PDB file of C-alpha atoms in Angstrom:
ATOM      1  CA  MET J   1     -23.787 -17.690  33.621  1.00  0.00           C
ATOM      2  CA  ALA J   2     -26.369 -19.907  31.912  1.00  0.00           C
ATOM      3  CA  PRO J   3     -26.962 -17.644  28.874  1.00  0.00           C
ATOM      4  CA  LEU J   4     -23.224 -17.647  28.132  1.00  0.00           C
ATOM      5  CA  ARG J   5     -23.060 -21.427  28.308  1.00  0.00           C
ATOM      6  CA  ASP J   6     -26.180 -21.892  26.199  1.00  0.00           C
ATOM      7  CA  SER J   7     -24.709 -19.705  23.464  1.00  0.00           C
ATOM      8  CA  LEU J   8     -21.754 -22.064  23.077  1.00  0.00           C
ATOM      9  CA  THR J   9     -23.500 -25.431  23.044  1.00  0.00           C
ATOM     10  CA  GLY J  10     -25.098 -27.408  20.256  1.00  0.00           C
ATOM     11  CA  SER J  11     -23.877 -26.784  16.724  1.00  0.00           C
ATOM     12  CA  GLY J  12     -22.307 -23.482  17.735  1.00  0.00           C
ATOM     13  CA  PRO J  13     -22.662 -19.957  16.383  1.00  0.00           C
ATOM     14  CA  ASP J  14     -22.398 -19.129  12.682  1.00  0.00           C
ATOM     15  CA  LEU J  15     -21.388 -15.492  12.217  1.00  0.00           C
ATOM     16  CA  HIS J  16     -21.570 -13.403   9.043  1.00  0.00           C
ATOM     17  CA  GLY J  17     -20.238  -9.918   8.351  1.00  0.00           C
ATOM     18  CA  HIS J  18     -17.440  -7.873   6.760  1.00  0.00           C
ATOM     19  CA  GLY J  19     -17.335 -10.323   3.850  1.00  0.00           C
ATOM     20  CA  LEU J  20     -16.577 -13.260   6.152  1.00  0.00           C
ATOM     21  CA  ARG J  21     -18.240 -16.330   7.579  1.00  0.00           C
ATOM     22  CA  LEU J  22     -17.152 -17.579  11.003  1.00  0.00           C
ATOM     23  CA  ARG J  23     -18.332 -21.051  12.003  1.00  0.00           C
ATOM     24  CA  PRO J  24     -16.999 -23.656  14.442  1.00  0.00           C
ATOM     25  CA  TRP J  25     -14.221 -25.951  13.266  1.00  0.00           C
ATOM     26  CA  ASP J  26     -15.321 -29.518  12.500  1.00  0.00           C
ATOM     27  CA  ALA J  27     -12.919 -32.216  13.730  1.00  0.00           C
ATOM     28  CA  GLY J  28     -14.781 -34.708  11.546  1.00  0.00           C
ATOM     29  CA  SER J  29     -13.961 -32.788   8.372  1.00  0.00           C
ATOM     30  CA  GLY J  30     -10.747 -33.795   6.639  1.00  0.00           C
ATOM     31  CA  ALA J  31     -10.556 -30.374   5.010  1.00  0.00           C
ATOM     32  CA  ASP J  32     -10.845 -28.621   8.378  1.00  0.00           C
ATOM     33  CA  VAL J  33      -8.181 -30.881   9.889  1.00  0.00           C
ATOM     34  CA  ASP J  34      -5.827 -30.185   6.988  1.00  0.00           C
ATOM     35  CA  THR J  35      -6.408 -26.424   7.218  1.00  0.00           C
ATOM     36  CA  TRP J  36      -5.840 -26.451  10.987  1.00  0.00           C
ATOM     37  CA  LEU J  37      -2.610 -28.411  10.539  1.00  0.00           C
ATOM     38  CA  ARG J  38      -1.373 -26.080   7.792  1.00  0.00           C
ATOM     39  CA  GLY J  39      -2.141 -22.977   9.854  1.00  0.00           C
ATOM     40  CA  LEU J  40      -0.336 -24.228  12.953  1.00  0.00           C
ATOM     41  CA  ARG J  41       2.657 -25.512  10.969  1.00  0.00           C
ATOM     42  CA  ASP J  42       3.092 -22.212   9.118  1.00  0.00           C
ATOM     43  CA  PRO J  43       6.530 -20.695   9.918  1.00  0.00           C
ATOM     44  CA  GLU J  44       5.071 -17.228  10.534  1.00  0.00           C
ATOM     45  CA  PHE J  45       2.571 -18.654  13.026  1.00  0.00           C
ATOM     46  CA  GLN J  46       5.339 -20.583  14.780  1.00  0.00           C
ATOM     47  CA  ARG J  47       7.522 -17.477  14.912  1.00  0.00           C
ATOM     48  CA  TRP J  48       5.051 -15.741  17.207  1.00  0.00           C
ATOM     49  CA  ASN J  49       3.148 -18.618  18.863  1.00  0.00           C
ATOM     50  CA  THR J  50       4.231 -21.696  20.803  1.00  0.00           C
ATOM     51  CA  PRO J  51       1.232 -23.935  21.566  1.00  0.00           C
ATOM     52  CA  LEU J  52       1.329 -25.915  24.778  1.00  0.00           C
ATOM     53  CA  ARG J  53       0.766 -29.095  22.785  1.00  0.00           C
ATOM     54  CA  PRO J  54       2.488 -29.121  19.375  1.00  0.00           C
ATOM     55  CA  VAL J  55       0.413 -29.993  16.321  1.00  0.00           C
ATOM     56  CA  THR J  56       2.700 -31.897  13.953  1.00  0.00           C
ATOM     57  CA  ASP J  57       0.482 -34.214  11.876  1.00  0.00           C
ATOM     58  CA  ARG J  58      -3.150 -34.928  10.956  1.00  0.00           C
ATOM     59  CA  ALA J  59      -3.713 -37.057  14.071  1.00  0.00           C
ATOM     60  CA  SER J  60      -2.546 -34.329  16.458  1.00  0.00           C
ATOM     61  CA  ALA J  61      -4.460 -31.719  14.450  1.00  0.00           C
ATOM     62  CA  ARG J  62      -7.679 -33.706  14.807  1.00  0.00           C
ATOM     63  CA  GLU J  63      -7.017 -34.202  18.514  1.00  0.00           C
ATOM     64  CA  SER J  64      -6.484 -30.457  18.887  1.00  0.00           C
ATOM     65  CA  LEU J  65      -9.793 -29.679  17.179  1.00  0.00           C
ATOM     66  CA  LEU J  66     -11.609 -32.263  19.298  1.00  0.00           C
ATOM     67  CA  ALA J  67     -10.228 -30.578  22.430  1.00  0.00           C
ATOM     68  CA  ARG J  68     -11.507 -27.234  21.182  1.00  0.00           C
ATOM     69  CA  ALA J  69     -14.933 -28.715  20.482  1.00  0.00           C
ATOM     70  CA  GLN J  70     -15.009 -30.059  24.034  1.00  0.00           C
ATOM     71  CA  SER J  71     -14.097 -26.626  25.408  1.00  0.00           C
ATOM     72  CA  ALA J  72     -16.954 -25.131  23.401  1.00  0.00           C
ATOM     73  CA  MET J  73     -19.399 -27.668  24.853  1.00  0.00           C
ATOM     74  CA  GLU J  74     -18.152 -26.771  28.335  1.00  0.00           C
ATOM     75  CA  GLY J  75     -18.616 -23.077  27.567  1.00  0.00           C
ATOM     76  CA  THR J  76     -15.009 -22.080  28.212  1.00  0.00           C
ATOM     77  CA  SER J  77     -14.055 -21.135  24.650  1.00  0.00           C
ATOM     78  CA  VAL J  78     -15.238 -21.095  21.059  1.00  0.00           C
ATOM     79  CA  SER J  79     -13.018 -21.504  18.001  1.00  0.00           C
ATOM     80  CA  PHE J  80     -14.076 -20.229  14.598  1.00  0.00           C
ATOM     81  CA  ARG J  81     -12.950 -21.197  11.110  1.00  0.00           C
ATOM     82  CA  VAL J  82     -12.665 -17.906   9.206  1.00  0.00           C
ATOM     83  CA  ALA J  83     -13.767 -18.142   5.580  1.00  0.00           C
ATOM     84  CA  ASP J  84     -14.696 -15.962   2.632  1.00  0.00           C
ATOM     85  CA  ALA J  85     -18.453 -15.387   2.829  1.00  0.00           C
ATOM     86  CA  ARG J  86     -18.981 -15.894  -0.898  1.00  0.00           C
ATOM     87  CA  THR J  87     -16.726 -18.876  -1.705  1.00  0.00           C
ATOM     88  CA  ASP J  88     -16.320 -20.446   1.771  1.00  0.00           C
ATOM     89  CA  THR J  89     -12.576 -20.600   1.134  1.00  0.00           C
ATOM     90  CA  ALA J  90     -10.762 -21.024   4.448  1.00  0.00           C
ATOM     91  CA  LEU J  91      -8.754 -17.948   5.426  1.00  0.00           C
ATOM     92  CA  GLY J  92      -7.746 -18.532   9.031  1.00  0.00           C
ATOM     93  CA  HIS J  93      -8.889 -18.897  12.633  1.00  0.00           C
ATOM     94  CA  ILE J  94     -10.154 -16.772  15.503  1.00  0.00           C
ATOM     95  CA  GLY J  95     -10.976 -17.944  19.006  1.00  0.00           C
ATOM     96  CA  VAL J  96     -12.680 -16.484  22.074  1.00  0.00           C
ATOM     97  CA  ASN J  97     -10.836 -18.281  24.853  1.00  0.00           C
ATOM     98  CA  GLU J  98     -10.589 -18.556  28.633  1.00  0.00           C
ATOM     99  CA  ILE J  99     -14.120 -17.262  29.142  1.00  0.00           C
ATOM    100  CA  LYS J 100     -14.581 -16.305  32.804  1.00  0.00           C
ATOM    101  CA  TYR J 101     -18.292 -16.043  33.545  1.00  0.00           C
ATOM    102  CA  HIS J 102     -17.905 -14.442  36.974  1.00  0.00           C
ATOM    103  CA  LEU J 103     -15.807 -11.605  35.498  1.00  0.00           C
ATOM    104  CA  LYS J 104     -17.551 -11.477  32.103  1.00  0.00           C
ATOM    105  CA  ALA J 105     -14.112 -11.564  30.506  1.00  0.00           C
ATOM    106  CA  ALA J 106     -12.270 -13.599  27.882  1.00  0.00           C
ATOM    107  CA  ARG J 107      -9.149 -13.626  25.710  1.00  0.00           C
ATOM    108  CA  ILE J 108      -9.170 -13.516  21.927  1.00  0.00           C
ATOM    109  CA  GLY J 109      -6.574 -14.738  19.438  1.00  0.00           C
ATOM    110  CA  TYR J 110      -6.321 -15.358  15.705  1.00  0.00           C
ATOM    111  CA  TRP J 111      -4.130 -16.412  12.791  1.00  0.00           C
ATOM    112  CA  VAL J 112      -4.410 -16.030   9.025  1.00  0.00           C
ATOM    113  CA  LEU J 113      -3.254 -18.455   6.331  1.00  0.00           C
ATOM    114  CA  PRO J 114      -0.276 -17.233   4.247  1.00  0.00           C
ATOM    115  CA  GLU J 115      -2.234 -16.778   1.021  1.00  0.00           C
ATOM    116  CA  ALA J 116      -4.893 -14.658   2.780  1.00  0.00           C
ATOM    117  CA  ARG J 117      -2.570 -12.153   4.444  1.00  0.00           C
ATOM    118  CA  GLY J 118      -2.630  -8.507   3.447  1.00  0.00           C
ATOM    119  CA  GLN J 119      -6.386  -8.553   2.755  1.00  0.00           C
ATOM    120  CA  GLY J 120      -7.670  -7.282   6.099  1.00  0.00           C
ATOM    121  CA  VAL J 121      -8.838 -10.757   7.138  1.00  0.00           C
ATOM    122  CA  ALA J 122      -7.591 -10.524  10.733  1.00  0.00           C
ATOM    123  CA  THR J 123      -9.095  -7.045  11.156  1.00  0.00           C
ATOM    124  CA  ARG J 124     -12.479  -8.086   9.801  1.00  0.00           C
ATOM    125  CA  ALA J 125     -12.562 -11.351  11.775  1.00  0.00           C
ATOM    126  CA  LEU J 126     -11.586  -9.588  14.998  1.00  0.00           C
ATOM    127  CA  LEU J 127     -14.284  -6.950  14.547  1.00  0.00           C
ATOM    128  CA  LEU J 128     -16.909  -9.642  13.936  1.00  0.00           C
ATOM    129  CA  ALA J 129     -15.882 -11.992  16.751  1.00  0.00           C
ATOM    130  CA  ALA J 130     -15.423  -9.195  19.274  1.00  0.00           C
ATOM    131  CA  ARG J 131     -18.858  -7.769  18.530  1.00  0.00           C
ATOM    132  CA  TRP J 132     -20.397 -11.227  19.000  1.00  0.00           C
ATOM    133  CA  ALA J 133     -18.569 -11.843  22.278  1.00  0.00           C
ATOM    134  CA  LEU J 134     -19.450  -8.465  23.747  1.00  0.00           C
ATOM    135  CA  LYS J 135     -23.027  -8.241  22.471  1.00  0.00           C
ATOM    136  CA  GLU J 136     -24.288 -11.821  22.275  1.00  0.00           C
ATOM    137  CA  LEU J 137     -22.305 -13.406  25.109  1.00  0.00           C
ATOM    138  CA  GLY J 138     -22.682 -10.307  27.246  1.00  0.00           C
ATOM    139  CA  LEU J 139     -18.982 -10.109  28.101  1.00  0.00           C
ATOM    140  CA  HIS J 140     -17.554  -6.895  29.515  1.00  0.00           C
ATOM    141  CA  ARG J 141     -13.828  -7.227  28.719  1.00  0.00           C
ATOM    142  CA  LEU J 142     -11.909  -8.907  25.916  1.00  0.00           C
ATOM    143  CA  GLU J 143      -8.128  -9.172  26.194  1.00  0.00           C
ATOM    144  CA  LEU J 144      -5.674  -9.738  23.358  1.00  0.00           C
ATOM    145  CA  ASP J 145      -1.941 -10.254  23.737  1.00  0.00           C
ATOM    146  CA  HIS J 146       0.918 -10.831  21.313  1.00  0.00           C
ATOM    147  CA  ALA J 147       4.679 -11.188  21.474  1.00  0.00           C
ATOM    148  CA  VAL J 148       6.595  -7.924  21.689  1.00  0.00           C
ATOM    149  CA  GLY J 149       7.861  -7.149  18.210  1.00  0.00           C
ATOM    150  CA  HIS J 150       4.791  -8.433  16.397  1.00  0.00           C
ATOM    151  CA  ASP J 151       3.942  -4.985  15.087  1.00  0.00           C
ATOM    152  CA  VAL J 152       1.268  -6.211  12.656  1.00  0.00           C
ATOM    153  CA  SER J 153      -0.776  -7.658  15.535  1.00  0.00           C
ATOM    154  CA  CYS J 154      -0.320  -4.412  17.449  1.00  0.00           C
ATOM    155  CA  ARG J 155      -1.803  -2.398  14.585  1.00  0.00           C
ATOM    156  CA  ILE J 156      -4.688  -4.831  14.069  1.00  0.00           C
ATOM    157  CA  ALA J 157      -5.579  -4.731  17.765  1.00  0.00           C
ATOM    158  CA  GLU J 158      -5.641  -0.949  17.934  1.00  0.00           C
ATOM    159  CA  ARG J 159      -7.564  -0.683  14.641  1.00  0.00           C
ATOM    160  CA  CYS J 160     -10.250  -2.933  16.158  1.00  0.00           C
ATOM    161  CA  GLY J 161     -10.669  -0.912  19.345  1.00  0.00           C
ATOM    162  CA  PHE J 162      -8.177  -2.804  21.539  1.00  0.00           C
ATOM    163  CA  PRO J 163      -5.811  -0.109  22.845  1.00  0.00           C
ATOM    164  CA  TYR J 164      -2.401  -1.032  24.232  1.00  0.00           C
ATOM    165  CA  GLU J 165      -2.528  -1.335  28.034  1.00  0.00           C
ATOM    166  CA  GLY J 166       1.005  -2.401  28.920  1.00  0.00           C
ATOM    167  CA  THR J 167       3.730  -5.017  28.659  1.00  0.00           C
ATOM    168  CA  LEU J 168       3.419  -8.380  30.385  1.00  0.00           C
ATOM    169  CA  ARG J 169       6.882  -9.544  31.405  1.00  0.00           C
ATOM    170  CA  GLY J 170       7.766 -13.147  30.599  1.00  0.00           C
ATOM    171  CA  ALA J 171       4.119 -13.910  29.839  1.00  0.00           C
ATOM    172  CA  ILE J 172       4.393 -16.251  26.853  1.00  0.00           C
ATOM    173  CA  PHE J 173       6.755 -18.943  25.608  1.00  0.00           C
ATOM    174  CA  GLN J 174       9.761 -18.138  23.480  1.00  0.00           C
ATOM    175  CA  GLU J 175       9.579 -19.315  19.881  1.00  0.00           C
ATOM    176  CA  GLY J 176       9.599 -23.117  19.803  1.00  0.00           C
ATOM    177  CA  ARG J 177      10.405 -23.501  23.522  1.00  0.00           C
ATOM    178  CA  HIS J 178       8.566 -24.404  26.704  1.00  0.00           C
ATOM    179  CA  ASP J 179      11.490 -23.614  29.013  1.00  0.00           C
ATOM    180  CA  ALA J 180      11.994 -19.930  28.194  1.00  0.00           C
ATOM    181  CA  PHE J 181       9.712 -16.925  28.090  1.00  0.00           C
ATOM    182  CA  ARG J 182       9.272 -13.572  26.351  1.00  0.00           C
ATOM    183  CA  ASP J 183       7.312 -10.402  26.959  1.00  0.00           C
ATOM    184  CA  ALA J 184       3.903  -9.708  25.474  1.00  0.00           C
ATOM    185  CA  HIS J 185       1.891  -6.581  24.756  1.00  0.00           C
ATOM    186  CA  LEU J 186      -1.553  -6.520  26.354  1.00  0.00           C
ATOM    187  CA  HIS J 187      -4.491  -4.937  24.537  1.00  0.00           C
ATOM    188  CA  ALA J 188      -8.117  -4.923  25.676  1.00  0.00           C
ATOM    189  CA  ARG J 189     -11.552  -3.766  24.634  1.00  0.00           C
ATOM    190  CA  LEU J 190     -14.533  -3.133  26.902  1.00  0.00           C
ATOM    191  CA  ALA J 191     -18.205  -3.438  26.065  1.00  0.00           C
ATOM    192  CA  THR J 192     -18.514   0.252  26.982  1.00  0.00           C
ATOM    193  CA  ASP J 193     -15.853   1.352  24.483  1.00  0.00           C
ATOM    194  CA  PRO J 194     -16.963   3.048  21.245  1.00  0.00           C
ATOM    195  CA  GLU J 195     -17.641   0.702  18.320  1.00  0.00           C
ATOM    196  CA  PRO J 196     -14.622   0.797  15.960  1.00  0.00           C
ATOM    197  CA  ASP J 197     -15.065   2.062  12.417  1.00  0.00           C
ATOM    198  CA  PRO J 198     -14.460  -0.914  10.076  1.00  0.00           C
ATOM    199  CA  GLY J 199     -13.769   1.500   7.257  1.00  0.00           C
ATOM    200  CA  GLY J 200     -10.545   2.407   9.059  1.00  0.00           C
ATOM    201  CA  ARG J 201      -8.742  -0.737   7.979  1.00  0.00           C
TER     202      ARG J 201
END
């Protein structure tokens, strides 16, 4: 358990690969707060995701990032700002969440800013973050789920070595609601699975 916790404390990991840089979000950075707010207010994000606590302005965006930083210090999750490795232009987010030390398991999720879509950003970020979680954190299983109908996420998951495992009934909130639910597809990747070929994207 200790090695997993130690890997998530301090300044946090800074990952490089596939033309990307993944580093922890900074709640003290106005640019990071603005990017976080823009990503979570994007209509396409909101179509498929309903956060437990809505992010509607800069104050709630900063509070959300502070909560994620606290989770990283506690070793239960780590949230990465995804950026172009050469220009450091923000492209999106990926997080390794709900880390369960006793099971060596976690859940992974991501989003991409509108202007960065169609460039393989989610695929490349998922390959990089999954490799880090499985190799450096020593996790055995990474799960990924998405709303049924989100075919793009389905293809990204399978491209990155997360095969479809089944449908979770009523597992996530309906769009924009906390009183109704929808089904989700479950994908997962094990540390013992073959390494995906990034050239396949």
